[in-house]
Steps between C-alpha positions, in 0.01 A plus 500: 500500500651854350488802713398801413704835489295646786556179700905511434505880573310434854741221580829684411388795683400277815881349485678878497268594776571176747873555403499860603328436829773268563787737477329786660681575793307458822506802705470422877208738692666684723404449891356763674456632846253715680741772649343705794660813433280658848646204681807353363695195640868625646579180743512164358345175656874450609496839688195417689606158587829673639250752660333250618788313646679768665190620721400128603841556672423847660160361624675289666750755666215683568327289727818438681551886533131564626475222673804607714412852535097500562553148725159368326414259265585653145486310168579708123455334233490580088189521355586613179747647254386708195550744244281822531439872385591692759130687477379132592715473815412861613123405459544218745646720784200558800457823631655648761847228401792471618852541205793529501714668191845276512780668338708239391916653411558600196215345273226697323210453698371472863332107638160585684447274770140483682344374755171377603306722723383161636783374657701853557299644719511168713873503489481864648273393784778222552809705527283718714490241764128341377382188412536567068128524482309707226327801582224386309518813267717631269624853558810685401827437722624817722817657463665271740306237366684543165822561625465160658346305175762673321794301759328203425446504112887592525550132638295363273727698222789371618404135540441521158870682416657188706307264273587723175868442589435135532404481121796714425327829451673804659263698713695651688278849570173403534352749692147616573490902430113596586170285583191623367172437658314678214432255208416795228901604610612152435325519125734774374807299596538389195332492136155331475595273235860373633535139551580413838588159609240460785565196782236445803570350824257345721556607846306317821601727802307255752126517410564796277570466155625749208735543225855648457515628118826571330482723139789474352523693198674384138643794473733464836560066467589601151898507561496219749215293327788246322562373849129480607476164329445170630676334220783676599487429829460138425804505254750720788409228765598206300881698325717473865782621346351805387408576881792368574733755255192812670623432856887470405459850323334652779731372734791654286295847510497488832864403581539916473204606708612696824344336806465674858679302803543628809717403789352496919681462766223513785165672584354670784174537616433907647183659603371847388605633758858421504505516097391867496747578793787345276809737460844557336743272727237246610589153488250249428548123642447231188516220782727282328837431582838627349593228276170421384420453120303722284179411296541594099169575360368480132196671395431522857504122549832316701734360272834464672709494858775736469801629697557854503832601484690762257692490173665807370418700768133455494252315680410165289337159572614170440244210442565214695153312439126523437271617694205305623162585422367824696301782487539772233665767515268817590775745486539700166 
């Protein structure tokens, strides 16, 4: 059976087609992403695992340190580690509140650390000499009443610089500079839309409960955020000889660093009275005897038994042991 033209035509066309479709490159679609440009990401799931880490550690410090200093069953706790605007934390604050502006050195921003009207004002009735109970109201704290919240948010600041340090993060000057009661103050800390890394603790101060909320802006863990990682920290822990070659160098940098000692021979004991009626020519008994040894003192702490003798025509010591564990120094 022939075929007609029209027929031939249709099936040489259907070839040239098929073999073009075959050669056509295929172009891959692209992949996209929604991008929040309001809210964008700045720490990675690794940063808030670190995060995360790091203040499962200082919870733990922190009940120690409470514990200790209110003499009352105290538990902290995280209860969770996020990435915010920094209008969203402000909009969480209660009013009156209590936050403090950390400065912290040299970086770009200030830490806000607040705490709970629930369980501050029971920690005020505590160091007061009461039982930590709630007043049953919130109101806004006096002027001593801040300057004491203000001594204890300090503590809790430097809890969490001790813990920084254990990660191998320098904070070195964390300090609190004001605390603001006043949450429309707090607002204008910083810009609305800012991402802050936000981290809640759960704090049980005996039958009271409340939170302890650090905002931690991207803007200041910016130049320390490669070492807020808890790959990193994973990595460092397992490398020995890198720690290793850190505490060799540090011990070299220190080999330089002047230390104060100080050298006692005895000590007296004198009341007021007889201290105010001291004069030029007195003589003072240090009830030990004549060839007794002296106590060398480092950082204020004995170190060493030493003679005292002279060399070159002045006064020196010579060690001739170490000294047994005493009491420090209080003598500048």
């Amino acid at each position: 059976m022939a075929l007609s033209q029209k027929e031939i035509e249709d099936l040489i066309n259907s070839l040239i087609q098929k073999d073009e479709a075959e050669t056509k490159p295929q172009i891959a679609k692209p992949r996209l992403r929604v991008y929040d440009f309001k809210r964008p990401d700045k720490f990675s799931k690794d940063h808030l695992r670190g995060a995360q880490l790091l203040f499962d550690n200082f919870s733990r410090q922190l009940t120690s340190h409470f514990s200790a200093l209110f003499r009352m069953a105290i538990h902290a706790g995280v209860s969770s580690v996020d990435q915010v605007t920094y209008e969203e934390f402000a909009q969480e604050l209660t009013n009156p509140c209590c936050v403090g502006i950390v400065n912290w050195g040299d970086l770009p921003s200030n830490m806000l650390l607040s705490i709970g009207m629930k369980v501050v004002l029971p920690m005020l009735d505590r160091l007061c000499g009461g039982g930590g109970t709630s007043p049953g109201v919130s109101r806004s704290l006096t002027e001593i009443e801040l300057a004491m919240s203000k001594r204890i948010a300090q503590s809790i600041v430097d809890i969490f610089r001790d813990t920084l340090r254990e990660y191998r993060i320098d904070a070195r000057d964390l300090l609190i500079t004001t605390m603001e009661v006043n949450p429309l103050f707090v607002q204008q800390a910083l810009p609305p839309n800012d991402m802050v890394l936000s981290v809640s603790v759960a704090l049980r101060f005996g039958s009271q409960t409340g939170t302890v909320q650090f905002c931690l802006p991207y803007t200041l863990l910016e130049p320390v955020l490669p070492a807020f990682s808890a790959s990193r920290w994973f990595s460092r822990g397992r490398r020995a000889d890198e720690d290793k070659g850190e505490a060799d160098a540090v011990a070299n940098a220190l080999q330089d660093v002047e230390v104060p000692l100080s050298c006692r021979l005895g000590q007296a004991l004198l009341s007021v009275e007889d201290l105010l009626s001291l004069e030029t020519g007195d003589i003072i008994d240090l009830a030990m005897p004549k060839e007794c040894y002296a106590t060398i003192y480092v950082f204020g702490k004995p170190k060493f038994v030493a003679k005292i003798g002279r060399t070159g025509g002045r006064l020196a010591a010579r060690i001739v042991g170490i000294a047994e564990d005493g009491e420090e120094d209080l003598i500048p």
